[in-house]
Amino acid sequence: MGKEDVGITVSKKDDFSEWYTQVVLKAKLADYAPVKGLIVLRPDGYSIWESLRGTFDKKFSRNGIRNGFLPILIPESLLGKEQKHFAGFNPEVFWVTHSGTNEIGDRLALRPTSETLAYTMYAKWIQSWRDLPLKINFWNTALRAEIKATKPFLRTSEFLWQEGHTVHSTQEEAEKEVMKILDIYKNTVEEELAIPVTTGKKSEKEKFVGAVYTTTMESIMPDGKALQMGTSHFLGQNFSKPFEVKFADKDNVEHFAWQTSWGVSWRLIGAMIMAHGDDKGLVLPPKVAPMQVVIVPIYRNDEGKETVLPKVEEIKKELESKDIRVHVDEREGLSPGYKFNDWELKGVPLRIEIGPKDIEKNSIVVAKRYNLEKISLSCSEIEKIPTILDEIQVEMLKKAREDAKSNTLEISDYSDFKSKIEKGGFFNSPWCGKLECEEKIKEETGAEIRVIPFGSENTNQKCIYCQEQSIAVPIFARGY
Amino acid sequence: MGKEDVGITVSKKDDFSEWYTQVVLKAKLADYAPVKGLIVLRPDGYSIWESLRGTFDKKFSRNGIRNGFLPILIPESLLGKEQKHFAGFNPEVFWVTHSGTNEIGDRLALRPTSETLAYTMYAKWIQSWRDLPLKINFWNTALRAEIKATKPFLRTSEFLWQEGHTVHSTQEEAEKEVMKILDIYKNTVEEELAIPVTTGKKSEKEKFVGAVYTTTMESIMPDGKALQMGTSHFLGQNFSKPFEVKFADKDNVEHFAWQTSWGVSWRLIGAMIMAHGDDKGLVLPPKVAPMQVVIVPIYRNDEGKETVLPKVEEIKKELESKDIRVHVDEREGLSPGYKFNDWELKGVPLRIEIGPKDIEKNSIVVAKRYNLEKISLSCSEIEKIPTILDEIQVEMLKKAREDAKSNTLEISDYSDFKSKIEKGGFFNSPWCGKLECEEKIKEETGAEIRVIPFGSENTNQKCIYCQEQSIAVPIFARGY
Ligand SMILES: [Zn+2]
Ligand SMILES: [Zn+2]
């Protein structure tokens, strides 16, 4: 296997799409499954998902949310109970029609999302105010048939996600929950994945089918396209009415409950790859990196090996005692240069190089993946490594914020909008609130309202399309 | 809601099956989904699964096994690649035939197990000895259509499980892996769930379709029926040949690899319920209990409340600082008696009662769920609670071992076998090794060879059926 087979062969700038696919496959995060539209996660890819799941679980738990399990099969009759919702998902549903050689009467949908199933159960479980709030989260996969070309983590017919479903006795409490979750989403993505997000509401056109309104967090990717990073929906009583999710209040009067649902998917991993990767491959934020430090021992002969390996073992133990995830690359027959490229491709945040000369000087070489900087540390400074990892995490977010800022433009002239949209970016452009303008803009430019940021309400400008009075300054962009 | 609606209305002894179902539903572990054969896990049920998953993950990881993700859809053509394997699963496969309104050409199976998919991927990923061993585990669900009545955790058409798939360069290493996993299974079930298991091999008739041999762990349930608790299969080269899982050895010669696969499912939760539950409901082993200690404050008036609650808070904090999962039942308007029944039904290992009189005496009442014993502890002895929980865990396993022993019989006479099998139990009975005898015994008694225990080889006895020379003394039983 020559080096040329391993490395990324295109530049991120020249062919972003091909670069992305190569990084995913060559860093061994994921691979294509035999069925079109489906992917397999290899351990390094799944480990990032496990790390995110762990962080979310801690935060959900602190917020009184517990996990549960729902089966994947939903009867067609149940899925159709909320009409708008059903119409929204119907074209992309996978249908099970047979078990063994038997035909199934009421055919079964593979879960495109679980509102209908969860709320059928909730209606049985909730009787009185004592049973509320009910807050359950489900880690599973959803299935929605994709016709376009597969893009690992971004466009697949089955995807890993979590879907949370909460029930409340008052509208106020439910709406607060929607915002609490959006906040958990935002701080997790920014702190763990080092990706800045903009939060706000979706337009009526873009909201979740069945929701009263949808809040969202959106990020701008380096190619100028927007990525929806997670959504938190206020469902009002839109589902509690058809599904009869009712409770008897303290005065024994029956009310329909107020509901929320919310989710993030492995799309977040796709965003992380796009936001931080470079021409050498993946760049992992230290907090979610399966391996945070790799140590490459360097020696030419047995004597060198005997000098170097005990020191390597000592450093490994010291780092492990500080809860750093560390690996020693002891593979024989591969050059240090080959190993460096390999770990750079895989995005390990820090690489430590130790050879006989370093031992003599009682120092080590530490290479940072995210900016390719190399520093020399004396062996007594190894205790600084956790701090260095923390600094990298902060620096990566800072850099990603600058990238996002440079990709965000204030545009109030439509011809300016049309000419600049080809290059991509987040466009802050005033809008009158009318569906017609939103649709025309989408039709003529491919850009849609990704998010109406909180606080962007503004009645002092003119709609970029119709020139009427604006209601807000949403972010327009072409999306994934 | 009266007490009579909440408690278990049948005795475990009189109607084991109804008792089991009531415990599952009334302790709120699980509920029936709208589709026949499927269940939903409520947070208390799912939490036990999460606890087991956490323990297995730690042990798998120490053994070099990492987690991955496989999609749920497998093309029929791929599932059919290993013929015996396919024939074994075919009658119970759910088939996806449409996405939206489009018919799918090569129809898609919902994963009954993932050997065929995993090994298609492994064949791409493995080139040389450097890539071995490859050890990946998948936490997911498997789907196998059940026609008999649903039994939560025991007989459902979709079930949570893990499936591990490893690849090795030598037969010896693969066979060692099979045993390592079986050992992890055994010690986890015994230490976490307090259920004793017997390990050994399955007979040729009962082995996994496609395996060279299957190792298993079996337990005897209180109703005298056997439950398969987990299996670890040596696949030899049965899959590596059709799926071309090959590697170039150090000498550059290509070989087919040696493989294993292994799994446990949420059946373990079913076993735990059956093994430990009693007429008051669920009894949870402390290690897997979502809530280990519940504190019930007792007071009749505001004065009592003001005396009791600060002490309750103090004890709660002390227990939490010792990593005990503790909950305070502050529900208003419910009597202590109602609350006691409620927590007993839910199986919480320890209940602490504190009223104004206890405060006066500077003591608390501690009730153990598993034997319903009540003890009094002075407040300075609260630090003993973690030890008490550990003791309960040990005692529960000890008691379960005694139960299993009393349900195990040495039987070498076939008429004795036939008359006693009605009452159930594990029968150690000599066998000649012939399929014919095994089949006749099954046909005439409903009992099958559950496991040929390690070390049970024995050529000094006569087959219980044909009187020819025995090869071993397997365990015969009727099973779930
Ligand atoms: Zn307008
Ligand atoms: Zn015989």
Tab-separated table of C-alpha atoms in Angstrom, chain A residues 109-455:
chain	number	residue	atom	x	y	z
A	109	ALA	CA	-43.702	2.043	7.979
A	110	LEU	CA	-40.083	2.098	9.065
A	111	ARG	CA	-39.964	4.985	11.523
A	112	PRO	CA	-39.383	8.271	9.648
A	113	THR	CA	-39.866	9.928	13.091
A	114	SER	CA	-41.804	8.686	16.119
A	115	GLU	CA	-44.344	11.361	17.076
A	116	THR	CA	-47.321	9.181	16.167
A	117	LEU	CA	-46.053	6.109	18.000
A	118	ALA	CA	-44.747	7.937	21.054
A	119	TYR	CA	-47.976	9.880	21.532
A	120	THR	CA	-50.125	6.765	21.201
A	121	MET	CA	-48.168	5.407	24.174
A	122	TYR	CA	-48.188	8.709	26.051
A	123	ALA	CA	-51.983	8.819	25.802
A	124	LYS	CA	-52.071	5.523	27.724
A	125	TRP	CA	-49.484	6.582	30.311
A	126	ILE	CA	-50.761	10.035	31.151
A	127	GLN	CA	-53.876	10.358	33.275
A	128	SER	CA	-53.344	13.187	35.692
A	129	TRP	CA	-51.223	16.243	36.383
A	130	ARG	CA	-49.092	13.940	38.563
A	131	ASP	CA	-47.805	12.252	35.400
A	132	LEU	CA	-46.511	15.535	33.943
A	133	PRO	CA	-44.137	16.707	32.733
A	134	LEU	CA	-43.265	13.526	30.867
A	135	LYS	CA	-39.892	13.867	29.166
A	136	ILE	CA	-38.429	10.944	27.247
A	137	ASN	CA	-35.650	10.824	24.703
A	138	PHE	CA	-35.014	8.028	22.210
A	139	TRP	CA	-31.619	7.238	20.649
A	140	ASN	CA	-32.339	5.313	17.473
A	141	THR	CA	-32.271	5.603	13.697
A	142	ALA	CA	-34.834	7.153	11.396
A	143	LEU	CA	-35.418	6.030	7.808
A	144	ARG	CA	-36.328	8.349	4.961
A	145	ALA	CA	-35.648	7.174	1.417
A	146	GLU	CA	-33.139	9.438	-0.327
A	147	ILE	CA	-33.164	9.623	-4.078
A	148	LYS	CA	-30.173	11.912	-4.505
A	149	ALA	CA	-26.577	10.638	-4.326
A	150	THR	CA	-25.501	9.426	-0.877
A	151	LYS	CA	-23.341	11.782	1.169
A	152	PRO	CA	-22.105	10.089	4.356
A	153	PHE	CA	-23.573	11.764	7.481
A	154	LEU	CA	-25.378	14.374	5.353
A	155	ARG	CA	-27.665	12.515	3.000
A	156	THR	CA	-28.445	8.883	3.825
A	157	SER	CA	-31.672	6.890	3.877
A	158	GLU	CA	-31.071	5.733	7.454
A	159	PHE	CA	-29.443	7.973	10.017
A	160	LEU	CA	-28.514	7.851	13.679
A	161	TRP	CA	-30.228	10.516	15.744
A	162	GLN	CA	-32.009	11.216	18.967
A	163	GLU	CA	-35.628	12.266	19.123
A	164	GLY	CA	-36.953	13.782	22.321
A	165	HIS	CA	-40.656	14.003	23.087
A	166	THR	CA	-41.994	15.929	26.059
A	167	VAL	CA	-45.481	16.582	27.407
A	168	HIS	CA	-46.454	19.482	29.642
A	169	SER	CA	-49.518	20.755	31.429
A	170	THR	CA	-49.111	24.343	30.229
A	171	GLN	CA	-48.154	26.051	27.008
A	172	GLU	CA	-45.653	28.196	28.849
A	173	GLU	CA	-43.789	25.228	30.278
A	174	ALA	CA	-43.681	23.502	26.876
A	175	GLU	CA	-42.345	26.598	25.139
A	176	LYS	CA	-39.670	26.952	27.814
A	177	GLU	CA	-38.664	23.351	27.191
A	178	VAL	CA	-38.279	24.031	23.468
A	179	MET	CA	-35.802	26.787	24.276
A	180	LYS	CA	-33.954	24.816	26.975
A	181	ILE	CA	-33.286	22.050	24.474
A	182	LEU	CA	-32.176	24.457	21.759
A	183	ASP	CA	-29.770	25.890	24.301
A	184	ILE	CA	-28.380	22.425	25.155
A	185	TYR	CA	-27.953	21.780	21.437
A	186	LYS	CA	-26.158	25.072	20.860
A	187	ASN	CA	-23.715	24.814	23.733
A	188	THR	CA	-22.927	21.163	22.987
A	189	VAL	CA	-22.190	21.802	19.317
A	190	GLU	CA	-20.096	24.863	20.101
A	191	GLU	CA	-18.225	23.372	23.058
A	192	GLU	CA	-17.754	19.789	21.859
A	193	LEU	CA	-17.532	20.147	18.088
A	194	ALA	CA	-16.164	23.691	17.980
A	195	ILE	CA	-18.766	24.786	15.426
A	196	PRO	CA	-20.608	28.108	15.890
A	197	VAL	CA	-24.347	28.054	15.275
A	198	THR	CA	-27.064	30.662	14.760
A	199	THR	CA	-30.323	29.978	16.542
A	200	GLY	CA	-33.788	31.239	15.741
A	201	LYS	CA	-37.070	30.184	14.175
A	202	LYS	CA	-37.820	28.500	10.887
A	203	SER	CA	-40.280	30.242	8.574
A	204	GLU	CA	-43.807	28.804	8.255
A	205	LYS	CA	-42.736	27.223	4.973
A	206	GLU	CA	-39.727	25.471	6.452
A	207	LYS	CA	-41.127	24.386	9.824
A	208	PHE	CA	-41.587	20.746	10.857
A	209	VAL	CA	-44.784	19.237	9.460
A	210	GLY	CA	-47.205	19.216	12.355
A	211	ALA	CA	-45.445	21.795	14.551
A	212	VAL	CA	-46.839	25.165	15.638
A	213	TYR	CA	-43.327	26.495	15.151
A	214	THR	CA	-39.818	25.135	14.773
A	215	THR	CA	-36.679	26.551	16.355
A	216	THR	CA	-33.427	25.666	14.676
A	217	MET	CA	-29.679	26.042	14.812
A	218	GLU	CA	-27.923	26.594	11.514
A	219	SER	CA	-24.272	26.677	10.554
A	220	ILE	CA	-22.499	27.900	7.490
A	221	MET	CA	-20.113	25.382	5.954
A	222	PRO	CA	-16.810	26.329	4.272
A	223	ASP	CA	-18.352	25.862	0.820
A	224	GLY	CA	-20.897	28.565	1.615
A	225	LYS	CA	-23.841	26.201	2.070
A	226	ALA	CA	-26.004	26.151	5.175
A	227	LEU	CA	-26.435	23.048	7.307
A	228	GLN	CA	-29.357	22.529	9.678
A	229	MET	CA	-27.665	21.296	12.869
A	230	GLY	CA	-30.698	20.494	14.985
A	231	THR	CA	-34.300	21.503	15.542
A	232	SER	CA	-36.588	21.854	18.551
A	233	HIS	CA	-40.321	22.028	17.835
A	234	PHE	CA	-43.243	23.471	19.730
A	235	LEU	CA	-46.114	21.151	18.806
A	236	GLY	CA	-48.777	22.960	20.779
A	237	GLN	CA	-51.826	20.707	20.919
A	238	ASN	CA	-51.520	19.662	17.263
A	239	PHE	CA	-50.748	16.087	18.224
A	240	SER	CA	-52.333	15.894	21.669
A	241	LYS	CA	-55.766	16.403	20.105
A	242	PRO	CA	-55.734	13.621	17.471
A	243	PHE	CA	-53.796	11.295	19.788
A	244	GLU	CA	-55.846	12.226	22.860
A	245	VAL	CA	-52.915	13.035	25.105
A	246	LYS	CA	-55.043	14.371	27.946
A	247	PHE	CA	-54.627	14.880	31.671
A	248	ALA	CA	-56.932	15.588	34.595
A	249	ASP	CA	-55.772	18.725	36.347
A	250	LYS	CA	-55.820	19.238	40.136
A	251	ASP	CA	-59.429	20.410	39.806
A	252	ASN	CA	-60.181	17.132	37.973
A	253	VAL	CA	-60.975	18.911	34.702
A	254	GLU	CA	-59.539	17.223	31.617
A	255	HIS	CA	-57.193	19.169	29.303
A	256	PHE	CA	-55.241	18.399	26.169
A	257	ALA	CA	-51.510	18.482	26.921
A	258	TRP	CA	-48.843	20.716	25.357
A	259	GLN	CA	-45.999	18.998	23.561
A	260	THR	CA	-42.505	19.412	22.171
A	261	SER	CA	-40.220	17.286	20.019
A	262	TRP	CA	-36.596	17.831	19.072
A	263	GLY	CA	-33.671	16.065	17.460
A	264	VAL	CA	-30.088	16.101	16.315
A	265	SER	CA	-28.512	13.533	14.030
A	266	TRP	CA	-25.107	12.297	12.917
A	267	ARG	CA	-25.186	15.223	10.512
A	268	LEU	CA	-23.269	16.933	13.320
A	269	ILE	CA	-20.340	14.654	12.488
A	270	GLY	CA	-20.575	15.722	8.846
A	271	ALA	CA	-20.502	19.363	9.948
A	272	MET	CA	-17.439	18.716	12.095
A	273	ILE	CA	-15.583	17.126	9.183
A	274	MET	CA	-16.431	20.021	6.847
A	275	ALA	CA	-15.746	22.784	9.356
A	276	HIS	CA	-12.296	21.659	10.496
A	277	GLY	CA	-10.772	19.296	7.929
A	278	ASP	CA	-7.925	20.338	5.645
A	279	ASP	CA	-5.962	19.022	2.686
A	280	LYS	CA	-4.185	16.500	4.884
A	281	GLY	CA	-7.492	15.038	6.056
A	282	LEU	CA	-9.608	15.044	9.172
A	283	VAL	CA	-9.058	17.477	12.062
A	284	LEU	CA	-10.761	16.356	15.260
A	285	PRO	CA	-11.704	18.633	18.140
A	286	PRO	CA	-9.949	17.132	21.205
A	287	LYS	CA	-13.154	16.659	23.203
A	288	VAL	CA	-14.686	14.183	20.756
A	289	ALA	CA	-11.503	12.626	19.347
A	290	PRO	CA	-11.476	8.838	19.899
A	291	MET	CA	-7.717	9.186	20.326
A	292	GLN	CA	-6.462	12.529	21.627
A	293	VAL	CA	-2.729	11.913	21.574
A	294	VAL	CA	-0.713	9.500	19.455
A	295	ILE	CA	2.893	8.796	20.389
A	296	VAL	CA	5.228	7.813	17.558
A	297	PRO	CA	8.480	6.316	18.852
A	298	ILE	CA	11.383	6.906	16.466
A	299	TYR	CA	14.439	4.656	16.299
A	300	ARG	CA	16.708	3.068	13.698
A	301	ASN	CA	18.023	0.038	15.564
A	302	ASP	CA	17.458	-2.160	18.620
A	303	GLU	CA	19.618	0.054	20.775
A	304	GLY	CA	17.462	3.067	19.904
A	305	LYS	CA	14.334	1.056	20.537
A	306	GLU	CA	15.520	0.069	24.007
A	307	THR	CA	16.219	3.699	24.836
A	308	VAL	CA	12.990	5.087	23.442
A	309	LEU	CA	10.260	2.599	24.366
A	310	PRO	CA	10.555	2.804	28.178
A	311	LYS	CA	10.232	6.590	27.978
A	312	VAL	CA	7.242	6.248	25.646
A	313	GLU	CA	5.572	3.886	28.084
A	314	GLU	CA	6.219	6.325	30.943
A	315	ILE	CA	4.644	9.229	29.051
A	316	LYS	CA	1.695	7.100	28.003
A	317	LYS	CA	0.984	6.164	31.624
A	318	GLU	CA	1.297	9.754	32.791
A	319	LEU	CA	-1.184	10.908	30.150
A	320	GLU	CA	-3.594	8.079	30.900
A	321	SER	CA	-3.510	9.010	34.572
A	322	LYS	CA	-4.813	12.413	33.452
A	323	ASP	CA	-7.671	10.747	31.526
A	324	ILE	CA	-6.151	11.513	28.141
A	325	ARG	CA	-7.011	8.995	25.426
A	326	VAL	CA	-3.568	8.027	24.172
A	327	HIS	CA	-2.220	5.463	21.714
A	328	VAL	CA	1.333	4.358	20.936
A	329	ASP	CA	2.018	3.547	17.295
A	330	GLU	CA	4.356	0.584	17.638
A	331	ARG	CA	3.801	-0.751	14.122
A	332	GLU	CA	7.004	-2.265	12.767
A	333	GLY	CA	8.231	-1.742	9.230
A	334	LEU	CA	6.590	1.637	8.654
A	335	SER	CA	8.582	4.847	8.502
A	336	PRO	CA	7.918	7.756	10.890
A	337	GLY	CA	6.936	9.855	7.873
A	338	TYR	CA	4.322	7.318	6.837
A	339	LYS	CA	2.950	7.222	10.377
A	340	PHE	CA	2.818	11.019	10.629
A	341	ASN	CA	0.749	11.210	7.439
A	342	ASP	CA	-1.491	8.435	8.645
A	343	TRP	CA	-2.337	10.122	11.951
A	344	GLU	CA	-2.724	13.481	10.285
A	345	LEU	CA	-5.212	11.935	7.884
A	346	LYS	CA	-7.097	10.551	10.858
A	347	GLY	CA	-7.135	13.928	12.581
A	348	VAL	CA	-5.587	13.004	15.953
A	349	PRO	CA	-5.288	16.360	17.789
A	350	LEU	CA	-1.761	15.898	19.140
A	351	ARG	CA	1.169	13.801	17.955
A	352	ILE	CA	4.188	13.241	20.183
A	353	GLU	CA	7.448	12.250	18.531
A	354	ILE	CA	10.236	10.743	20.630
A	355	GLY	CA	13.591	9.592	19.323
A	356	PRO	CA	17.002	8.935	20.922
A	357	LYS	CA	18.010	12.581	20.477
A	358	ASP	CA	14.915	13.748	22.328
A	359	ILE	CA	15.748	11.362	25.165
A	360	GLU	CA	19.249	12.888	25.363
A	361	LYS	CA	17.788	16.384	25.582
A	362	ASN	CA	15.063	15.136	27.944
A	363	SER	CA	12.421	16.638	25.668
A	364	ILE	CA	9.672	15.643	23.258
A	365	VAL	CA	8.284	17.103	20.049
A	366	VAL	CA	4.567	17.831	20.093
A	367	ALA	CA	2.765	18.444	16.787
A	368	LYS	CA	-0.665	20.076	16.814
A	369	ARG	CA	-2.936	18.752	14.118
A	370	TYR	CA	-5.255	21.743	13.725
A	371	ASN	CA	-2.577	24.279	12.733
A	372	LEU	CA	0.309	21.849	12.035
A	373	GLU	CA	2.466	23.718	14.553
A	374	LYS	CA	5.315	21.830	16.209
A	375	ILE	CA	6.573	22.682	19.684
A	376	SER	CA	9.233	21.215	21.899
A	377	LEU	CA	8.382	20.348	25.493
A	378	SER	CA	10.760	19.288	28.232
A	379	CYS	CA	9.709	16.010	29.798
A	380	SER	CA	8.697	17.797	32.973
A	381	GLU	CA	6.144	19.766	30.959
A	382	ILE	CA	4.061	16.757	29.944
A	383	GLU	CA	1.546	17.736	32.587
A	384	LYS	CA	0.714	20.688	30.315
A	385	ILE	CA	-0.779	18.467	27.645
A	386	PRO	CA	-4.356	18.498	28.980
A	387	THR	CA	-4.190	22.300	28.944
A	388	ILE	CA	-2.808	22.290	25.404
A	389	LEU	CA	-5.742	20.117	24.323
A	390	ASP	CA	-8.180	22.523	25.981
A	391	GLU	CA	-6.529	25.441	24.202
A	392	ILE	CA	-6.795	23.677	20.857
A	393	GLN	CA	-10.510	23.146	21.466
A	394	VAL	CA	-10.976	26.880	22.121
A	395	GLU	CA	-8.792	27.908	19.180
A	396	MET	CA	-10.718	25.689	16.803
A	397	LEU	CA	-14.019	27.305	17.769
A	398	LYS	CA	-12.457	30.742	17.432
A	399	LYS	CA	-11.178	29.955	13.969
A	400	ALA	CA	-14.532	28.462	12.935
A	401	ARG	CA	-16.281	31.635	14.166
A	402	GLU	CA	-14.000	33.760	11.998
A	403	ASP	CA	-14.687	31.534	9.000
A	404	ALA	CA	-18.429	31.812	9.606
A	405	LYS	CA	-18.217	35.573	9.997
A	406	SER	CA	-16.325	35.978	6.737
A	407	ASN	CA	-19.028	33.913	5.060
A	408	THR	CA	-21.858	36.085	6.377
A	409	LEU	CA	-22.967	39.137	4.390
A	410	GLU	CA	-25.499	41.935	4.922
A	411	ILE	CA	-27.368	42.174	1.655
A	412	SER	CA	-30.377	44.362	1.017
A	413	ASP	CA	-30.263	44.647	-2.753
A	414	TYR	CA	-31.743	41.779	-4.741
A	415	SER	CA	-29.441	42.000	-7.740
A	416	ASP	CA	-26.495	41.965	-5.346
A	417	PHE	CA	-28.134	38.910	-3.685
A	418	LYS	CA	-28.493	37.121	-7.005
A	419	SER	CA	-24.941	37.693	-8.135
A	420	LYS	CA	-23.322	36.807	-4.830
A	421	ILE	CA	-25.409	33.710	-4.066
A	422	GLU	CA	-23.354	31.717	-6.571
A	423	LYS	CA	-20.398	31.893	-4.207
A	424	GLY	CA	-22.583	30.881	-1.266
A	425	GLY	CA	-22.735	32.295	2.248
A	426	PHE	CA	-25.222	33.422	4.891
A	427	PHE	CA	-27.097	36.475	3.627
A	428	ASN	CA	-28.787	38.688	6.187
A	429	SER	CA	-31.559	40.171	4.067
A	430	PRO	CA	-34.770	41.907	5.113
A	431	TRP	CA	-38.048	40.118	4.391
A	432	CYS	CA	-41.698	41.126	4.483
A	433	GLY	CA	-42.895	37.818	5.958
A	434	LYS	CA	-44.833	36.745	2.876
A	435	LEU	CA	-44.602	33.189	1.603
A	436	GLU	CA	-44.740	34.477	-1.960
A	437	CYS	CA	-41.462	36.390	-1.673
A	438	GLU	CA	-39.811	33.465	0.102
A	439	GLU	CA	-40.871	31.129	-2.702
A	440	LYS	CA	-39.825	33.490	-5.479
A	441	ILE	CA	-36.386	33.954	-3.943
A	442	LYS	CA	-35.965	30.217	-3.626
A	443	GLU	CA	-37.094	29.693	-7.204
A	444	GLU	CA	-34.839	32.365	-8.650
A	445	THR	CA	-31.718	31.845	-6.533
A	446	GLY	CA	-31.931	28.445	-4.847
A	447	ALA	CA	-31.580	30.207	-1.507
A	448	GLU	CA	-34.110	29.672	1.245
A	449	ILE	CA	-34.775	31.121	4.671
A	450	ARG	CA	-32.586	28.945	6.888
A	451	VAL	CA	-33.360	30.726	10.142
A	452	ILE	CA	-34.992	33.884	11.406
A	453	PRO	CA	-32.463	34.632	14.156
A	454	PHE	CA	-33.795	35.532	17.594
A	455	GLY	CA	-33.711	39.315	17.850
